[in-house]
Coordinates of C-alpha atoms in Angstrom, one line a residue:
Chain A
M1 CA 10.1 96.1 70.1
K2 CA 11.5 95.4 66.7
R3 CA 9.3 92.4 66.1
S4 CA 6.0 93.6 67.1
P5 CA 4.6 94.8 63.7
A6 CA 5.4 91.5 62.2
A7 CA 3.8 89.6 65.1
L8 CA 0.7 91.7 64.8
F9 CA 0.6 91.1 61.1
L10 CA 1.0 87.3 61.6
L11 CA -1.9 87.4 64.0
L12 CA -4.0 89.3 61.5
A13 CA -3.1 86.8 58.8
L14 CA -4.0 83.9 61.0
A15 CA -7.3 85.6 61.8
C16 CA -8.1 85.9 58.1
G17 CA -7.4 82.2 57.7
R18 CA -9.6 81.3 60.7
T19 CA -12.7 83.3 59.8
E20 CA -13.4 80.8 57.1
T21 CA -13.6 77.8 59.5
A22 CA -15.1 79.5 62.5
Q23 CA -18.4 80.7 61.2
S24 CA -20.3 77.5 60.5
N25 CA -21.1 76.2 64.0
S26 CA -24.8 76.4 64.3
A27 CA -26.8 77.1 67.4
P28 CA -27.5 74.3 69.8
P29 CA -30.5 72.2 68.8
A30 CA -33.9 73.1 70.3
A31 CA -35.7 71.1 72.9
P32 CA -37.3 67.8 71.8
S33 CA -40.9 67.6 70.7
K34 CA -42.8 64.7 69.3
E35 CA -44.1 66.1 66.0
T36 CA -40.9 67.3 64.4
L37 CA -38.4 64.9 62.9
K38 CA -34.9 65.9 63.8
V39 CA -31.7 65.2 61.9
G40 CA -28.2 66.2 62.9
L41 CA -25.0 66.3 60.9
L42 CA -21.4 66.3 62.1
T43 CA -18.7 67.3 59.6
P44 CA -14.9 67.1 60.0
G45 CA -14.4 70.6 58.5
A46 CA -16.0 73.8 57.4
V47 CA -19.0 73.4 55.2
N48 CA -18.0 76.1 52.8
D49 CA -15.1 74.0 51.4
N50 CA -16.7 73.5 48.0
G51 CA -16.1 69.8 48.4
W52 CA -16.5 67.0 50.9
N53 CA -18.2 69.0 53.7
A54 CA -20.1 71.3 51.4
I55 CA -22.0 68.4 49.7
A56 CA -22.9 66.9 53.1
Y57 CA -24.3 70.3 54.2
E58 CA -26.2 70.5 50.9
G59 CA -27.7 67.1 51.7
L60 CA -28.8 68.3 55.2
Q61 CA -30.5 71.3 53.6
Q62 CA -32.3 69.0 51.2
I63 CA -33.4 66.8 54.1
K64 CA -34.8 69.9 55.8
A65 CA -36.8 70.9 52.7
K66 CA -37.9 67.5 51.4
L67 CA -38.7 65.3 54.4
P68 CA -39.3 67.9 56.0
A69 CA -37.2 67.9 59.2
E70 CA -35.6 70.1 61.7
V71 CA -31.9 70.1 61.1
S72 CA -28.7 70.9 63.1
H73 CA -25.1 71.0 62.0
Q74 CA -21.8 71.0 64.0
E75 CA -18.2 71.0 63.0
T76 CA -16.2 68.5 65.0
K77 CA -12.5 67.9 64.7
T78 CA -11.4 65.7 67.6
P79 CA -12.5 62.2 68.7
A80 CA -13.8 63.7 71.9
E81 CA -15.8 66.3 70.1
R82 CA -17.3 63.8 67.8
E83 CA -18.5 61.6 70.7
E84 CA -19.8 64.5 72.7
A85 CA -21.8 65.9 69.7
F86 CA -23.3 62.5 68.8
R87 CA -24.3 62.0 72.5
A88 CA -25.9 65.4 72.5
Y89 CA -28.0 64.5 69.5
G90 CA -29.0 61.2 71.2
A91 CA -29.9 62.9 74.4
Q92 CA -32.1 65.5 72.6
G93 CA -34.1 62.9 70.9
Y94 CA -32.8 63.1 67.4
L95 CA -34.1 60.4 65.1
L96 CA -31.0 60.5 62.9
A97 CA -27.4 61.7 63.2
F98 CA -24.9 61.7 60.3
G99 CA -21.1 61.6 60.9
H100 CA -19.5 62.7 57.6
G101 CA -16.5 60.5 57.3
F102 CA -14.8 57.2 57.9
E103 CA -13.4 58.6 61.2
F104 CA -16.8 58.9 62.9
Q105 CA -17.3 55.2 63.3
D106 CA -15.9 54.8 66.8
A107 CA -18.0 57.8 68.1
A108 CA -21.1 56.4 66.4
M109 CA -20.7 53.0 67.9
K110 CA -20.2 54.4 71.5
A111 CA -23.1 56.9 71.2
G112 CA -25.2 54.2 69.4
A113 CA -25.0 51.8 72.4
Q114 CA -26.0 54.6 74.8
F115 CA -28.9 56.0 72.7
P116 CA -30.8 53.1 71.0
K117 CA -33.6 55.4 69.7
T118 CA -31.3 57.4 67.5
V119 CA -29.9 56.1 64.2
F120 CA -26.2 57.0 63.6
I121 CA -25.0 56.9 60.0
T122 CA -21.3 57.4 59.0
T123 CA -20.3 58.3 55.5
S124 CA -18.2 55.3 54.4
G125 CA -16.8 52.7 56.8
S126 CA -17.8 49.2 57.9
S127 CA -19.0 49.4 61.6
V128 CA -22.6 48.1 62.0
S129 CA -24.7 47.6 65.1
K130 CA -28.5 47.7 65.8
N131 CA -28.7 51.5 65.2
V132 CA -25.4 52.3 63.6
A133 CA -24.5 51.8 59.9
P134 CA -22.3 53.3 57.2
M135 CA -23.5 54.6 53.9
V136 CA -21.2 53.6 51.0
F137 CA -21.4 55.1 47.6
E138 CA -20.9 52.9 44.6
L139 CA -19.2 55.2 42.2
E140 CA -17.4 52.1 40.9
Q141 CA -20.5 51.1 39.0
A142 CA -20.0 54.1 36.8
T143 CA -16.2 53.9 36.5
Y144 CA -16.6 50.3 35.5
L145 CA -18.7 51.5 32.5
L146 CA -16.2 54.1 31.6
G147 CA -13.6 51.4 31.5
V148 CA -15.8 49.5 29.0
I149 CA -16.2 52.6 26.8
A150 CA -12.4 53.2 26.9
A151 CA -11.5 49.6 25.9
R152 CA -14.1 49.5 23.1
E153 CA -13.2 52.9 21.6
S154 CA -9.4 53.1 22.2
K155 CA -7.2 52.7 19.1
T156 CA -4.0 52.2 21.0
G157 CA -5.2 49.6 23.5
K158 CA -4.1 51.8 26.4
A159 CA -5.9 54.1 28.8
G160 CA -4.5 56.3 31.6
L161 CA -5.6 57.2 35.1
V162 CA -4.5 60.3 37.0
G163 CA -4.9 60.2 40.8
G164 CA -4.3 62.9 43.4
M165 CA -3.4 60.7 46.3
N166 CA -3.6 56.9 46.5
L167 CA -6.6 56.8 48.9
P168 CA -8.6 53.6 49.2
S169 CA -11.8 55.2 47.7
I170 CA -9.8 56.4 44.7
A171 CA -7.9 53.2 44.2
S172 CA -11.3 51.4 44.3
T173 CA -12.7 53.5 41.4
F174 CA -9.6 52.8 39.4
L175 CA -9.8 49.1 40.1
A176 CA -13.4 49.1 38.7
F177 CA -12.3 51.1 35.7
K178 CA -9.6 48.5 35.0
A179 CA -12.0 45.6 35.5
G180 CA -14.5 47.2 33.1
A181 CA -11.8 47.7 30.4
Q182 CA -10.4 44.2 30.8
S183 CA -13.8 42.7 30.6
V184 CA -13.8 43.9 27.0
N185 CA -10.2 43.1 26.2
P186 CA -8.1 41.2 28.8
K187 CA -4.9 42.6 27.2
F188 CA -6.1 46.2 27.5
E189 CA -3.4 48.3 29.3
V190 CA -4.5 50.7 32.1
K191 CA -1.7 52.9 33.4
E192 CA -1.9 54.8 36.7
V193 CA 0.0 58.0 37.6
Y194 CA -0.4 59.7 41.0
T195 CA 0.7 63.4 41.6
G196 CA 0.7 63.3 45.4
N197 CA -1.9 66.1 46.0
F198 CA -5.2 67.5 44.9
D199 CA -4.2 71.1 44.3
D200 CA -1.4 71.2 41.7
A201 CA -3.1 71.4 38.3
G202 CA 0.3 71.9 36.7
A203 CA 1.5 68.6 38.0
A204 CA -1.7 66.9 36.9
K205 CA -1.2 68.3 33.5
L206 CA 2.4 67.0 33.3
A207 CA 1.2 63.6 34.5
T208 CA -1.5 63.5 31.9
L209 CA 0.9 64.5 29.1
S210 CA 3.2 61.7 30.2
L211 CA 0.4 59.2 29.9
I212 CA -0.5 60.5 26.5
N213 CA 3.2 60.2 25.5
A214 CA 3.1 56.6 26.7
G215 CA 0.3 55.9 24.2
C216 CA -2.9 56.3 26.2
D217 CA -5.8 57.6 24.2
F218 CA -8.4 57.7 27.0
I219 CA -7.8 59.5 30.3
F220 CA -9.8 59.3 33.5
H221 CA -8.9 61.3 36.7
Q222 CA -9.6 61.4 40.4
A223 CA -7.7 64.6 41.1
N224 CA -10.5 66.9 42.3
E225 CA -9.5 70.5 41.8
A226 CA -6.2 69.6 40.0
G227 CA -8.4 67.7 37.4
R228 CA -8.4 71.0 35.5
G229 CA -4.8 70.3 34.4
V230 CA -5.9 66.8 33.2
F231 CA -8.6 68.4 30.9
D232 CA -6.1 71.0 29.7
A233 CA -3.7 68.4 28.6
C234 CA -6.4 66.4 26.9
R235 CA -7.7 69.5 25.1
E236 CA -4.2 70.3 23.9
R237 CA -3.5 66.9 22.5
K238 CA -7.1 66.2 21.4
V239 CA -7.3 63.0 23.6
R240 CA -10.7 61.9 24.9
C241 CA -11.3 61.7 28.6
F242 CA -13.9 61.3 31.4
G243 CA -15.1 63.4 34.2
S244 CA -15.4 62.2 37.8
N245 CA -17.7 62.8 40.8
K246 CA -19.5 65.8 39.3
N247 CA -20.8 66.2 35.7
Q248 CA -17.7 67.6 34.1
N249 CA -18.8 67.3 30.5
D250 CA -19.0 71.1 30.2
V251 CA -15.5 71.7 31.6
A252 CA -13.9 70.6 28.3
P253 CA -16.9 69.7 26.0
E254 CA -14.7 69.0 23.0
V255 CA -12.9 66.1 24.8
V256 CA -14.9 64.9 27.8
V257 CA -17.0 61.9 26.5
A258 CA -18.9 61.1 29.7
S259 CA -18.7 61.6 33.5
A260 CA -19.1 59.2 36.4
V261 CA -21.5 61.3 38.6
L262 CA -22.1 60.9 42.3
D263 CA -25.1 62.7 43.9
V264 CA -24.2 62.9 47.6
P265 CA -27.0 65.3 48.7
T266 CA -29.6 62.8 47.3
A267 CA -27.9 60.0 49.2
F268 CA -28.4 61.9 52.5
V269 CA -32.1 62.4 51.6
T270 CA -32.5 58.7 50.6
V271 CA -31.0 57.4 53.9
A272 CA -33.1 59.9 56.0
T273 CA -36.2 58.8 54.2
R274 CA -35.4 55.1 54.9
V275 CA -35.0 56.0 58.6
R276 CA -38.2 58.1 58.8
D277 CA -40.3 55.3 57.1
H278 CA -38.9 52.7 59.4
Q279 CA -37.2 51.0 56.4
F280 CA -33.7 51.3 58.0
K281 CA -31.9 48.0 58.4
P282 CA -28.7 47.7 60.4
E283 CA -26.5 46.9 57.5
V284 CA -24.2 48.8 55.1
Q285 CA -26.4 51.3 53.2
W286 CA -25.2 50.7 49.6
L287 CA -26.1 53.6 47.4
G288 CA -25.5 53.3 43.7
M289 CA -27.2 53.4 40.3
K290 CA -30.3 51.7 41.5
D291 CA -30.9 54.4 44.0
G292 CA -30.2 57.2 41.6
I293 CA -27.1 58.3 43.5
V294 CA -24.5 57.2 40.9
S295 CA -25.0 57.7 37.2
L296 CA -23.1 57.7 33.9
V297 CA -23.8 60.9 32.1
W298 CA -22.9 61.1 28.4
N299 CA -21.7 64.3 26.7
E300 CA -24.4 64.2 24.0
A301 CA -22.3 66.1 21.5
L302 CA -19.6 63.5 21.6
K303 CA -21.8 60.5 22.1
K304 CA -22.3 60.5 18.3
S305 CA -18.6 59.7 17.8
I306 CA -19.0 56.5 19.9
A307 CA -19.9 53.3 18.0
P308 CA -23.6 52.5 18.5
A309 CA -22.5 49.0 19.5
T310 CA -20.5 50.4 22.4
V311 CA -23.4 52.6 23.6
A312 CA -25.7 49.6 23.5
E313 CA -23.2 47.4 25.4
V314 CA -22.9 50.1 28.1
E315 CA -26.7 50.3 28.4
R316 CA -27.0 46.5 28.6
I317 CA -24.4 46.3 31.4
E318 CA -25.9 49.3 33.2
K319 CA -29.2 47.4 33.3
T320 CA -27.6 44.4 34.9
I321 CA -26.0 46.6 37.5
R322 CA -29.4 48.3 38.2
D323 CA -31.3 45.0 38.6
G324 CA -28.6 43.6 40.8
S325 CA -27.7 40.7 38.6
F326 CA -24.2 42.0 38.1
K327 CA -21.9 43.1 41.0
V328 CA -19.2 45.6 40.0
P329 CA -15.8 44.7 41.6
R330 CA -14.6 47.2 44.2
G331 CA -11.6 47.6 46.5
K332 CA -11.9 46.5 50.2
F333 CA -11.9 49.4 52.6
Chain B
M1 CA 14.4 54.5 28.4
I2 CA 16.1 57.1 26.2
D3 CA 12.9 57.8 24.4
V4 CA 11.0 58.2 27.7
I5 CA 13.5 60.9 28.7
A6 CA 13.5 62.5 25.3
Q7 CA 9.7 62.9 25.4
A8 CA 9.8 64.1 29.0
L9 CA 12.4 66.9 28.7
P10 CA 10.3 69.3 26.5
L11 CA 7.5 68.9 29.0
A12 CA 9.9 69.6 31.9
V13 CA 11.1 72.9 30.3
V14 CA 7.6 74.2 30.1
A15 CA 6.3 72.8 33.4
S16 CA 9.2 74.2 35.5
T17 CA 9.0 77.7 34.0
P18 CA 7.0 79.2 36.9
L19 CA 9.5 77.7 39.4
L20 CA 12.4 79.1 37.4
L21 CA 11.0 82.6 37.5
A22 CA 10.5 82.4 41.2
V23 CA 14.1 81.1 41.7
E24 CA 15.5 84.0 39.7
G25 CA 13.5 86.6 41.6
E26 CA 14.4 85.1 44.9
T27 CA 18.1 85.1 44.0
V28 CA 18.0 88.8 43.3
V29 CA 16.2 89.7 46.4
E30 CA 18.4 87.5 48.6
R31 CA 21.5 89.1 47.1
S32 CA 20.1 92.4 48.4
G33 CA 19.9 91.0 51.9
I34 CA 16.2 90.2 52.1
I35 CA 14.9 86.6 52.5
N36 CA 11.4 86.6 51.2
L37 CA 9.7 83.5 52.5
G38 CA 6.4 84.9 51.2
I39 CA 7.2 84.1 47.6
E40 CA 4.8 81.2 47.7
G41 CA 2.0 83.5 48.7
M42 CA 3.2 86.1 46.1
M43 CA 2.9 83.5 43.3
L44 CA -0.5 82.2 44.6
T45 CA -1.9 85.8 44.7
A46 CA -0.5 86.5 41.2
A47 CA -2.2 83.3 39.9
M48 CA -5.5 84.5 41.2
T49 CA -5.3 88.1 40.1
A50 CA -4.1 86.9 36.6
V51 CA -7.2 84.8 36.2
V52 CA -9.4 87.6 37.4
A53 CA -7.8 90.1 35.0
A54 CA -7.9 87.7 32.1
Q55 CA -11.5 86.9 32.6
L56 CA -12.5 90.6 33.0
T57 CA -10.8 91.7 29.9
G58 CA -10.8 88.5 27.8
S59 CA -7.1 88.9 27.1
A60 CA -4.3 86.8 28.2
V61 CA -1.8 89.7 28.0
A62 CA -4.0 91.6 30.5
G63 CA -4.0 88.5 32.6
F64 CA -0.2 88.6 32.9
A65 CA -0.4 92.3 33.8
G66 CA -2.9 91.4 36.5
G67 CA -0.6 88.8 37.8
I68 CA 2.3 91.2 38.0
A69 CA 0.0 93.8 39.8
G70 CA -1.1 91.2 42.3
A71 CA 2.5 90.1 43.1
L72 CA 3.5 93.8 43.4
C73 CA 0.8 94.3 46.0
I74 CA 2.2 91.4 48.0
G75 CA 5.7 92.7 47.5
A76 CA 4.7 96.2 48.7
L77 CA 3.1 94.7 51.8
F78 CA 6.2 92.6 52.5
G79 CA 8.5 95.6 51.9
L80 CA 6.4 97.8 54.1
F81 CA 6.9 95.5 57.1
T82 CA 10.5 94.4 56.5
I83 CA 12.2 97.4 54.9
V84 CA 10.2 100.3 56.3
R85 CA 9.2 98.9 59.7
R86 CA 12.3 96.6 60.0
A87 CA 10.1 93.7 61.1
D88 CA 11.5 90.1 61.2
Q89 CA 11.6 88.9 57.6
I90 CA 10.9 85.2 58.4
V91 CA 7.8 86.1 60.5
T92 CA 6.5 88.5 57.9
G93 CA 7.1 86.0 55.1
T94 CA 5.2 83.3 56.9
A95 CA 2.3 85.8 57.6
V96 CA 2.3 86.7 53.9
N97 CA 1.9 83.0 52.9
L98 CA -1.0 82.5 55.4
L99 CA -2.7 85.7 54.4
A100 CA -2.4 84.8 50.6
L101 CA -3.7 81.3 51.1
G102 CA -6.7 82.4 53.1
L103 CA -7.5 85.5 51.0
T104 CA -7.2 83.9 47.6
G105 CA -9.2 80.9 48.7
F106 CA -11.9 83.1 50.2
A107 CA -12.0 85.5 47.3
W108 CA -12.1 82.7 44.7
R109 CA -15.0 81.0 46.4
E110 CA -17.0 84.2 46.2
L111 CA -16.0 84.9 42.6
E112 CA -16.3 81.5 40.9
Q113 CA -20.0 81.5 41.3
R114 CA -20.4 84.4 38.9
D115 CA -21.1 83.8 35.3
L116 CA -18.0 85.7 34.2
F117 CA -15.8 83.0 35.8
T118 CA -17.5 80.0 34.3
R119 CA -16.5 80.8 30.8
S120 CA -13.1 79.5 29.6
V121 CA -10.0 81.4 30.3
P122 CA -8.3 83.1 27.4
R123 CA -5.2 81.2 26.2
I124 CA -1.8 82.6 25.2
T125 CA -1.3 82.0 21.5
F126 CA 2.4 82.5 21.3
D127 CA 4.6 81.4 24.2
V128 CA 7.3 84.0 24.8
I129 CA 7.5 83.3 28.5
V130 CA 9.5 80.0 28.3
P131 CA 12.5 81.3 26.2
A132 CA 12.4 84.6 28.2
A133 CA 12.6 82.7 31.5
W134 CA 15.3 80.3 30.5
I135 CA 17.5 82.5 28.3
I136 CA 16.8 86.3 28.4
V137 CA 16.0 86.9 32.1
P138 CA 19.0 85.0 33.5
I139 CA 21.5 86.7 31.1
A140 CA 20.0 90.1 31.9
L141 CA 20.0 89.5 35.6
A142 CA 23.6 88.2 35.5
I143 CA 24.8 91.3 33.6
M144 CA 22.9 93.5 36.0
L145 CA 24.3 91.9 39.2
W146 CA 27.9 91.4 38.1
N147 CA 28.6 93.9 35.4
T148 CA 27.0 97.1 36.6
S149 CA 27.8 99.4 39.5
F150 CA 24.1 99.2 40.4
G151 CA 24.5 95.4 40.7
L152 CA 27.6 95.8 42.8
R153 CA 25.8 98.1 45.2
L154 CA 22.8 95.8 45.3
R155 CA 25.0 92.8 46.2
A156 CA 26.8 95.1 48.8
C157 CA 23.4 95.7 50.4
G158 CA 23.4 91.9 51.1
E159 CA 27.0 91.7 52.2
N160 CA 27.8 94.9 54.0
P161 CA 25.0 97.5 54.1
E162 CA 27.1 99.8 56.2
A163 CA 29.5 100.2 53.4
V164 CA 26.7 101.1 51.0
R165 CA 25.4 103.7 53.5
A166 CA 29.0 105.1 53.9
S167 CA 29.3 105.5 50.2
G168 CA 26.2 107.7 50.2
S169 CA 23.7 105.2 48.6
S170 CA 20.4 104.1 50.0
V171 CA 20.2 100.5 51.1
D172 CA 16.4 100.7 51.3
A173 CA 16.1 102.0 47.7
H174 CA 18.2 99.1 46.4
R175 CA 16.2 96.5 48.4
W176 CA 12.9 98.0 47.2
I177 CA 14.2 97.7 43.6
A178 CA 15.2 94.1 44.2
L179 CA 11.8 93.4 45.7
I180 CA 10.1 94.9 42.6
I181 CA 12.2 92.8 40.3
E182 CA 11.2 89.7 42.3
S183 CA 7.5 90.6 42.3
V184 CA 7.5 91.1 38.5
L185 CA 9.1 87.7 38.0
A186 CA 7.0 85.9 40.6
G187 CA 3.9 87.6 39.1
I188 CA 4.7 86.3 35.6
G189 CA 5.4 82.9 37.1
G190 CA 2.1 82.8 38.9
A191 CA 0.2 84.0 35.9
Y192 CA 1.9 81.4 33.7
L193 CA 0.9 78.7 36.1
A194 CA -2.8 79.7 36.0
L195 CA -3.1 80.8 32.4
A196 CA -0.7 78.5 30.5
L197 CA -0.1 75.4 32.6
S198 CA -3.7 75.3 33.8
S199 CA -6.8 77.1 32.7
G200 CA -7.9 78.9 35.8
F201 CA -7.3 79.3 39.5
A202 CA -7.6 76.6 42.1
E203 CA -7.0 77.0 45.9
N204 CA -3.4 76.5 46.8
M205 CA -2.5 75.8 43.2
T206 CA 1.1 76.8 43.6
A207 CA 1.4 73.7 45.8
G208 CA 4.8 74.5 47.4
R209 CA 6.6 75.9 44.4
G210 CA 7.7 78.9 46.3
F211 CA 9.3 76.8 49.0
I212 CA 11.1 74.7 46.5
A213 CA 12.3 77.9 44.9
L214 CA 13.7 79.0 48.3
S215 CA 15.7 75.9 48.6
I216 CA 17.0 75.9 45.1
V217 CA 18.3 79.4 45.7
I218 CA 20.3 78.1 48.6
F219 CA 21.6 75.0 46.9
G220 CA 22.3 77.1 43.8
R221 CA 24.6 79.2 46.0
W222 CA 22.8 82.4 45.3
K223 CA 24.1 82.3 41.7
L224 CA 22.0 82.4 38.5
K225 CA 24.0 79.5 37.1
G226 CA 23.0 77.5 40.2
A227 CA 19.4 78.7 39.8
L228 CA 19.2 77.5 36.2
L229 CA 20.9 74.2 37.0
G230 CA 18.8 73.5 40.1
T231 CA 15.5 74.2 38.4
A232 CA 16.5 72.2 35.3
V233 CA 17.4 69.2 37.4
F234 CA 14.3 69.4 39.5
G235 CA 12.0 70.0 36.6
A236 CA 13.6 67.2 34.5
T237 CA 13.4 64.7 37.3
A238 CA 9.8 65.6 38.0
A239 CA 8.8 65.1 34.3
I240 CA 10.9 61.9 34.0
Q241 CA 9.3 60.3 37.1
Y242 CA 5.8 60.9 35.7
A243 CA 6.9 59.3 32.4
L244 CA 8.2 56.4 34.4
Q245 CA 5.0 56.1 36.3
A246 CA 3.1 56.2 33.0
T247 CA 5.2 53.4 31.5
S248 CA 4.5 51.4 34.6
R249 CA 7.8 49.8 35.4
G250 CA 6.7 48.6 38.8
V251 CA 8.6 51.2 40.9
P252 CA 6.4 52.4 43.7
F253 CA 5.0 55.8 42.9
H254 CA 5.8 57.2 46.3
L255 CA 9.5 56.7 45.6
L256 CA 9.2 58.3 42.2
L257 CA 7.4 61.3 43.6
A258 CA 10.3 61.9 46.0
A259 CA 12.9 61.6 43.2
P260 CA 13.0 65.3 42.1
Y261 CA 13.8 66.4 45.7
V262 CA 16.4 63.7 46.3
V263 CA 18.2 64.1 42.9
T264 CA 18.3 67.9 43.1
L265 CA 19.7 67.7 46.6
L266 CA 22.4 65.2 45.6
I267 CA 23.5 67.0 42.5
L268 CA 23.7 70.4 44.0
C269 CA 25.4 69.1 47.2
G270 CA 27.9 67.3 45.1
I271 CA 29.1 70.4 43.2
A272 CA 32.3 71.7 44.7
G273 CA 32.4 75.2 46.2
R274 CA 32.0 76.9 49.5
V275 CA 28.4 77.6 50.6
R276 CA 28.2 81.1 51.8
A277 CA 25.1 83.1 52.1
P278 CA 25.1 86.9 51.6
E279 CA 26.6 88.2 54.9
S280 CA 23.6 90.4 55.9
L281 CA 20.8 88.1 54.6
G282 CA 17.7 88.4 56.7
K283 CA 19.1 91.3 58.8

């Protein structure tokens, strides 16, 4: 049996990889009762991923503490699992069930038709029925403002965008950035570079340096973990840049001027509160600056280097976004 | 166009240094008859241990030492199964990659919450790695492999291990030494990726460099000249395609992202010469 040690080792290695994903299935929800409000969450992956699924789980924990509510979480990977899990929440009298992703729409529509008393919310998407709706985050409102800052403060008339993959949600934030920049100066050039993944910080750094070589003096990224390479390149060449999704002003405080921040956990709480207070309407749940979900956070130390007129202009536009008189352009998806 | 290339090439030399170190290491180890598919996991582990060591000591030099130590651990594990237990090298290499991806991801999530890891990573002030990787290491390895009797025996382990045994030398000892050389090089490569090309660790940050290294070794015909040429072509094309994306000439970025693979393949396939792997590779 020449191969057996290797095969054993392979199994061991696989087991190590699996333990991370297998631990997060929670116990089946308890029997229904009238007093407690019950909220369920389905995620497409493990909730300790430090990203997409982790922020949804954080949202669920905040719902538990703030509403308060009894909560349940399940990890579902296949269409059949999603439908089954949604149906289970409906059958057990859950008031609200979240499906964390575009891919939960079909399951939500099917379960929604069968259990009219439960509200099914998907994170992003467009399917709406009487008790089914997506929540859509308007990060574009903040990236539009970043575009305005870049166009006002740039000396070269060029800004660069670094993307991991060309996903619709990412392309949409870039589109808004471009629209913001060109609202200031129609000839302002915005260059885009994609690296093809979200892991390779080395590639993101190379992409950023290429943009700087091409004359860009403001950089914005949507490269998640690989964004580290973007900040490194900017720090090396002393080029100003912006943070995305999280407040990244502290990652490279000498070059990050501001961040476009998205507060997903609060979005979950906001939607759950709407449903609890019977404020839920069967329509896309837009969540942006008005709701405190999206914000532009300045790096106070670098804000001084920005012309007061630019800061005032950004504040003025932000006000029109908040009161709804100005709609920021976004991609269709 | 010329200025685009001129600006991209210096970036390419630096950015492809970790890849080059991996290719050089894998060339040596495959010459000794071992195919180490786990080099991706080896570099990834080195990247993480380098960051941990650098953060604990506040010194980039200690970071590189930590990277080498991490890669040596993976090398020892791989050698234990393939050289000592004679396990299948492909299966073991695959297992090493899965193990490294899972373990580094898990360990990093636990570690990055600590205060120690939120401060910035120490930077290297004087970059000796790039000239070493592109000039000193290939010359040294070429002399070792082709101009010393040790190198002759090491290559013989890859071609005809029976002959080495018959001459009274230990095949296993030579393979262990080759594996140690590879681990040191891959360790430096992983550390350079985390400490110089980036400023910290991210899950799966090697992003397939180890697998690209494996194919460059094959297309480079198990020679150091081929290793240098293949890495140079791959690295230069990668840097130039980013420069082309940045100058927005209207070429779809998907095509540009594929360019490094296609160009390397075409150039190395076009070079005349018989493709022959070491006779006892993987056995």
